[in-house]
PDB file of C-alpha atoms in Angstrom:
ATOM      1  CA  UNK A   1      14.003   9.991 -15.023  1.00 94.00           C
ATOM      2  CA  UNK A   2      15.063   6.428 -15.705  1.00 96.00           C
ATOM      3  CA  UNK A   3      18.104   5.272 -13.635  1.00 95.00           C
ATOM      4  CA  UNK A   4      18.877   1.909 -15.339  1.00 96.00           C
ATOM      5  CA  UNK A   5      21.069   2.159 -18.646  1.00 95.00           C
ATOM      6  CA  UNK A   6      19.229  -0.768 -20.293  1.00 94.00           C
ATOM      7  CA  UNK A   7      15.766   0.928 -19.988  1.00 95.00           C
ATOM      8  CA  UNK A   8      15.066   2.889 -23.086  1.00 94.00           C
ATOM      9  CA  UNK A   9      13.365   6.223 -23.235  1.00 95.00           C
ATOM     10  CA  UNK A  10       9.710   6.137 -23.528  1.00 94.00           C
ATOM     11  CA  UNK A  11       9.512   2.608 -21.532  1.00 94.00           C
ATOM     12  CA  UNK A  12       6.634   2.228 -19.253  1.00 93.00           C
ATOM     13  CA  UNK A  13       7.784   1.790 -15.511  1.00 94.00           C
ATOM     14  CA  UNK A  14       5.599   0.287 -12.673  1.00 91.00           C
ATOM     15  CA  UNK A  15       6.611   0.888  -9.288  1.00 92.00           C
ATOM     16  CA  UNK A  16       6.391  -1.969  -6.849  1.00 91.00           C
ATOM     17  CA  UNK A  17       8.107   0.106  -4.109  1.00 93.00           C
ATOM     18  CA  UNK A  18       8.969   3.779  -3.488  1.00 94.00           C
ATOM     19  CA  UNK A  19      11.546   5.293  -1.318  1.00 94.00           C
ATOM     20  CA  UNK A  20      10.671   8.864  -0.394  1.00 92.00           C
ATOM     21  CA  UNK A  21      13.235  11.413   0.140  1.00 90.00           C
ATOM     22  CA  UNK A  22      10.567  13.979   0.729  1.00 89.00           C
ATOM     23  CA  UNK A  23       9.103  14.874   4.218  1.00 88.00           C
ATOM     24  CA  UNK A  24       5.433  14.296   3.581  1.00 91.00           C
ATOM     25  CA  UNK A  25       5.063  11.000   5.501  1.00 91.00           C
ATOM     26  CA  UNK A  26       7.301  12.161   8.450  1.00 89.00           C
ATOM     27  CA  UNK A  27       4.183  13.878   9.591  1.00 92.00           C
ATOM     28  CA  UNK A  28       2.079  10.820   9.677  1.00 93.00           C
ATOM     29  CA  UNK A  29       1.629   7.754  11.942  1.00 93.00           C
ATOM     30  CA  UNK A  30       1.899   4.833   9.913  1.00 88.00           C
ATOM     31  CA  UNK A  31       2.924   1.047  10.348  1.00 88.00           C
ATOM     32  CA  UNK A  32       5.542  -0.303   8.040  1.00 89.00           C
ATOM     33  CA  UNK A  33       4.722  -3.792   6.517  1.00 90.00           C
ATOM     34  CA  UNK A  34       7.664  -6.354   6.815  1.00 93.00           C
ATOM     35  CA  UNK A  35       8.723  -5.794   3.160  1.00 91.00           C
ATOM     36  CA  UNK A  36       8.881  -2.050   3.684  1.00 92.00           C
ATOM     37  CA  UNK A  37      11.026  -2.336   6.885  1.00 93.00           C
ATOM     38  CA  UNK A  38      13.429  -4.768   5.034  1.00 94.00           C
ATOM     39  CA  UNK A  39      13.805  -2.315   2.109  1.00 94.00           C
ATOM     40  CA  UNK A  40      14.184   0.611   4.564  1.00 93.00           C
ATOM     41  CA  UNK A  41      17.170  -1.350   6.127  1.00 93.00           C
ATOM     42  CA  UNK A  42      18.707  -2.018   2.712  1.00 93.00           C
ATOM     43  CA  UNK A  43      18.435   1.632   1.469  1.00 93.00           C
ATOM     44  CA  UNK A  44      19.776   2.740   4.810  1.00 92.00           C
ATOM     45  CA  UNK A  45      22.845   0.429   4.586  1.00 91.00           C
ATOM     46  CA  UNK A  46      23.372   1.227   0.717  1.00 91.00           C
ATOM     47  CA  UNK A  47      23.601   5.009   1.433  1.00 88.00           C
ATOM     48  CA  UNK A  48      25.718   4.894   4.594  1.00 88.00           C
ATOM     49  CA  UNK A  49      28.411   3.361   2.273  1.00 82.00           C
ATOM     50  CA  UNK A  50      28.643   6.584   0.380  1.00 80.00           C
ATOM     51  CA  UNK A  51      28.465   8.531   3.461  1.00 80.00           C
ATOM     52  CA  UNK A  52      24.853   9.637   2.709  1.00 81.00           C
ATOM     53  CA  UNK A  53      22.383  10.078   5.810  1.00 79.00           C
ATOM     54  CA  UNK A  54      19.227  11.555   4.578  1.00 81.00           C
ATOM     55  CA  UNK A  55      15.811  11.123   6.250  1.00 85.00           C
ATOM     56  CA  UNK A  56      13.663   8.957   4.021  1.00 88.00           C
ATOM     57  CA  UNK A  57      10.898   6.520   4.080  1.00 87.00           C
ATOM     58  CA  UNK A  58       9.535   3.508   2.108  1.00 91.00           C
ATOM     59  CA  UNK A  59       6.008   2.624   0.944  1.00 91.00           C
ATOM     60  CA  UNK A  60       4.727  -0.091  -1.358  1.00 90.00           C
ATOM     61  CA  UNK A  61       1.994  -0.292  -3.774  1.00 86.00           C
ATOM     62  CA  UNK A  62      -1.659  -0.973  -2.554  1.00 85.00           C
ATOM     63  CA  UNK A  63      -3.733  -3.505  -4.354  1.00 77.00           C
ATOM     64  CA  UNK A  64      -2.835  -6.206  -6.784  1.00 73.00           C
ATOM     65  CA  UNK A  65      -3.003  -4.650 -10.074  1.00 69.00           C
ATOM     66  CA  UNK A  66      -1.839  -7.056 -12.972  1.00 65.00           C
ATOM     67  CA  UNK A  67      -0.185  -4.501 -15.187  1.00 68.00           C
ATOM     68  CA  UNK A  68       1.024  -6.605 -18.012  1.00 68.00           C
ATOM     69  CA  UNK A  69       1.694  -3.849 -20.304  1.00 67.00           C
ATOM     70  CA  UNK A  70       4.218  -4.451 -23.095  1.00 65.00           C
ATOM     71  CA  UNK A  71       7.611  -2.551 -22.701  1.00 68.00           C
ATOM     72  CA  UNK A  72       7.031  -2.133 -18.956  1.00 81.00           C
ATOM     73  CA  UNK A  73       9.938  -2.366 -16.162  1.00 90.00           C
ATOM     74  CA  UNK A  74       9.020  -3.021 -12.784  1.00 90.00           C
ATOM     75  CA  UNK A  75      11.246  -1.850  -9.697  1.00 93.00           C
ATOM     76  CA  UNK A  76      11.684   0.709  -7.078  1.00 95.00           C
ATOM     77  CA  UNK A  77      10.735   4.271  -7.597  1.00 94.00           C
ATOM     78  CA  UNK A  78      12.517   7.084  -6.071  1.00 93.00           C
ATOM     79  CA  UNK A  79      10.519  10.215  -4.799  1.00 93.00           C
ATOM     80  CA  UNK A  80      12.776  13.118  -4.950  1.00 91.00           C
ATOM     81  CA  UNK A  81      11.331  16.740  -3.700  1.00 87.00           C
ATOM     82  CA  UNK A  82      12.411  19.014  -6.475  1.00 82.00           C
ATOM     83  CA  UNK A  83      13.871  19.346 -10.120  1.00 79.00           C
ATOM     84  CA  UNK A  84      17.194  20.655  -9.294  1.00 82.00           C
ATOM     85  CA  UNK A  85      19.603  19.450  -6.520  1.00 80.00           C
ATOM     86  CA  UNK A  86      17.729  16.387  -5.357  1.00 82.00           C
ATOM     87  CA  UNK A  87      17.726  15.268  -9.175  1.00 84.00           C
ATOM     88  CA  UNK A  88      21.322  15.970  -9.646  1.00 81.00           C
ATOM     89  CA  UNK A  89      21.279  19.328 -11.309  1.00 82.00           C
ATOM     90  CA  UNK A  90      23.595  22.110 -10.369  1.00 80.00           C
ATOM     91  CA  UNK A  91      21.699  25.403 -10.823  1.00 81.00           C
ATOM     92  CA  UNK A  92      24.057  28.182  -9.550  1.00 87.00           C
ATOM     93  CA  UNK A  93      24.511  26.440  -6.193  1.00 86.00           C
ATOM     94  CA  UNK A  94      26.671  23.461  -5.570  1.00 87.00           C
ATOM     95  CA  UNK A  95      24.801  20.396  -4.641  1.00 87.00           C
ATOM     96  CA  UNK A  96      25.853  18.414  -1.668  1.00 86.00           C
ATOM     97  CA  UNK A  97      25.688  14.849  -3.390  1.00 86.00           C
ATOM     98  CA  UNK A  98      26.967  15.101  -7.057  1.00 86.00           C
ATOM     99  CA  UNK A  99      26.778  11.222  -7.423  1.00 87.00           C
ATOM    100  CA  UNK A 100      23.417  10.715  -5.715  1.00 87.00           C
ATOM    101  CA  UNK A 101      21.646   9.320  -8.993  1.00 88.00           C
ATOM    102  CA  UNK A 102      24.613   6.991  -9.600  1.00 88.00           C
ATOM    103  CA  UNK A 103      24.223   5.783  -6.115  1.00 88.00           C
ATOM    104  CA  UNK A 104      20.594   5.250  -6.458  1.00 89.00           C
ATOM    105  CA  UNK A 105      21.393   3.159  -9.491  1.00 90.00           C
ATOM    106  CA  UNK A 106      23.101   0.617  -7.884  1.00 92.00           C
ATOM    107  CA  UNK A 107      20.561   0.005  -5.153  1.00 93.00           C
ATOM    108  CA  UNK A 108      19.214  -3.586  -5.334  1.00 91.00           C
ATOM    109  CA  UNK A 109      16.438  -5.296  -3.200  1.00 93.00           C
ATOM    110  CA  UNK A 110      15.984  -8.810  -4.166  1.00 92.00           C
ATOM    111  CA  UNK A 111      15.493  -8.950  -7.796  1.00 92.00           C
ATOM    112  CA  UNK A 112      14.420  -5.357  -7.936  1.00 93.00           C
ATOM    113  CA  UNK A 113      16.373  -2.161  -8.553  1.00 94.00           C
ATOM    114  CA  UNK A 114      15.640   1.448  -8.723  1.00 95.00           C
ATOM    115  CA  UNK A 115      14.067   1.909 -12.211  1.00 96.00           C
ATOM    116  CA  UNK A 116      13.193   5.631 -12.047  1.00 96.00           C
ATOM    117  CA  UNK A 117      12.592   8.736  -9.900  1.00 94.00           C
ATOM    118  CA  UNK A 118       9.697  11.307  -9.852  1.00 94.00           C
ATOM    119  CA  UNK A 119       8.292  13.538  -7.292  1.00 92.00           C
ATOM    120  CA  UNK A 120       4.877  12.024  -5.982  1.00 93.00           C
ATOM    121  CA  UNK A 121       4.867   8.028  -5.800  1.00 93.00           C
ATOM    122  CA  UNK A 122       5.978   7.442  -2.261  1.00 93.00           C
ATOM    123  CA  UNK A 123       3.026   9.846  -0.888  1.00 93.00           C
ATOM    124  CA  UNK A 124       0.708   8.329  -3.092  1.00 94.00           C
ATOM    125  CA  UNK A 125       1.527   4.704  -1.884  1.00 93.00           C
ATOM    126  CA  UNK A 126       1.689   5.711   1.869  1.00 92.00           C
ATOM    127  CA  UNK A 127      -1.362   8.035   1.968  1.00 94.00           C
ATOM    128  CA  UNK A 128      -3.237   5.062   0.166  1.00 93.00           C
ATOM    129  CA  UNK A 129      -2.371   2.708   2.662  1.00 92.00           C
ATOM    130  CA  UNK A 130      -3.476   4.938   5.485  1.00 93.00           C
ATOM    131  CA  UNK A 131      -6.592   5.590   3.857  1.00 94.00           C
ATOM    132  CA  UNK A 132      -7.489   1.989   2.803  1.00 93.00           C
ATOM    133  CA  UNK A 133      -7.306   2.845  -0.868  1.00 93.00           C
ATOM    134  CA  UNK A 134      -5.674   0.846  -3.736  1.00 90.00           C
ATOM    135  CA  UNK A 135      -3.262   2.559  -5.889  1.00 90.00           C
ATOM    136  CA  UNK A 136      -0.517   1.893  -8.446  1.00 89.00           C
ATOM    137  CA  UNK A 137       1.996   4.238 -10.225  1.00 91.00           C
ATOM    138  CA  UNK A 138       2.926   3.624 -13.833  1.00 91.00           C
ATOM    139  CA  UNK A 139       5.138   6.238 -15.580  1.00 94.00           C
ATOM    140  CA  UNK A 140       6.704   7.061 -19.095  1.00 95.00           C
ATOM    141  CA  UNK A 141      10.351   7.504 -18.982  1.00 96.00           C
ATOM    142  CA  UNK A 142      10.986  10.821 -20.425  1.00 96.00           C
ATOM    143  CA  UNK A 143      14.680  10.723 -19.846  1.00 95.00           C
ATOM    144  CA  UNK A 144      17.309   8.257 -19.133  1.00 96.00           C
ATOM    145  CA  UNK A 145      19.598  10.144 -16.793  1.00 93.00           C
ATOM    146  CA  UNK A 146      22.361   7.474 -16.997  1.00 93.00           C
ATOM    147  CA  UNK A 147      22.633   7.464 -20.679  1.00 95.00           C
ATOM    148  CA  UNK A 148      21.921  11.115 -21.364  1.00 94.00           C
ATOM    149  CA  UNK A 149      18.917  10.224 -23.814  1.00 97.00           C
ATOM    150  CA  UNK A 150      15.522  12.224 -23.714  1.00 96.00           C
ATOM    151  CA  UNK A 151      12.362  11.327 -25.558  1.00 95.00           C
ATOM    152  CA  UNK A 152      11.618  13.772 -28.140  1.00 94.00           C
ATOM    153  CA  UNK A 153       7.953  13.742 -28.305  1.00 91.00           C
ATOM    154  CA  UNK A 154       6.387  12.132 -25.180  1.00 95.00           C
ATOM    155  CA  UNK A 155       2.670  12.606 -26.164  1.00 96.00           C
ATOM    156  CA  UNK A 156       2.027   9.489 -28.077  1.00 94.00           C
ATOM    157  CA  UNK A 157       3.775   7.383 -25.439  1.00 93.00           C
ATOM    158  CA  UNK A 158       1.760   9.016 -22.625  1.00 94.00           C
ATOM    159  CA  UNK A 159      -1.557   8.514 -24.625  1.00 95.00           C
ATOM    160  CA  UNK A 160      -0.515   4.844 -25.110  1.00 91.00           C
ATOM    161  CA  UNK A 161       0.269   4.491 -21.239  1.00 90.00           C
ATOM    162  CA  UNK A 162      -3.215   5.858 -20.442  1.00 92.00           C
ATOM    163  CA  UNK A 163      -4.985   3.599 -22.753  1.00 90.00           C
ATOM    164  CA  UNK A 164      -3.177   0.489 -21.645  1.00 85.00           C
ATOM    165  CA  UNK A 165      -3.463   1.316 -17.908  1.00 85.00           C
ATOM    166  CA  UNK A 166      -7.313   2.297 -18.253  1.00 87.00           C
ATOM    167  CA  UNK A 167      -7.809  -1.451 -20.019  1.00 83.00           C
ATOM    168  CA  UNK A 168      -6.215  -2.841 -17.114  1.00 78.00           C
ATOM    169  CA  UNK A 169      -8.308  -1.041 -14.346  1.00 77.00           C
TER     170      UNK A 169
END
């Protein structure tokens, strides 16, 4: 899900950092980099302004991948555990933070902002760091959750992303 109004559906999204609102990395001992520590403090301060105090962790991409793919937007990816409440969907139960996605939309870290959310990136980044692997996350934006637009047929865009990414690797 895209979280910036100016990013069109079908765009490629390259994750520089990820903020995990899931529980995975709370079970592993890991030392944060200085950038991760700084981003963590920025996220904490940002959400306290909205009265949100949720456990989260920050991880960054591993390796130096030059993803000079056309139509790509680089930024922060949010990892949310679940399709419903964490992603702002009300399904027969009231959600606690109805403006959560709009709060994410305004988070800024240097020149980067939150470009999207998904369900795995932060764990991939953090486990890669723990295990000494290189990794990157590149997504196709299937829906712009700010504008309400959805991609009609993602297969062609996904195929193009796969081909472009394999070319880089």
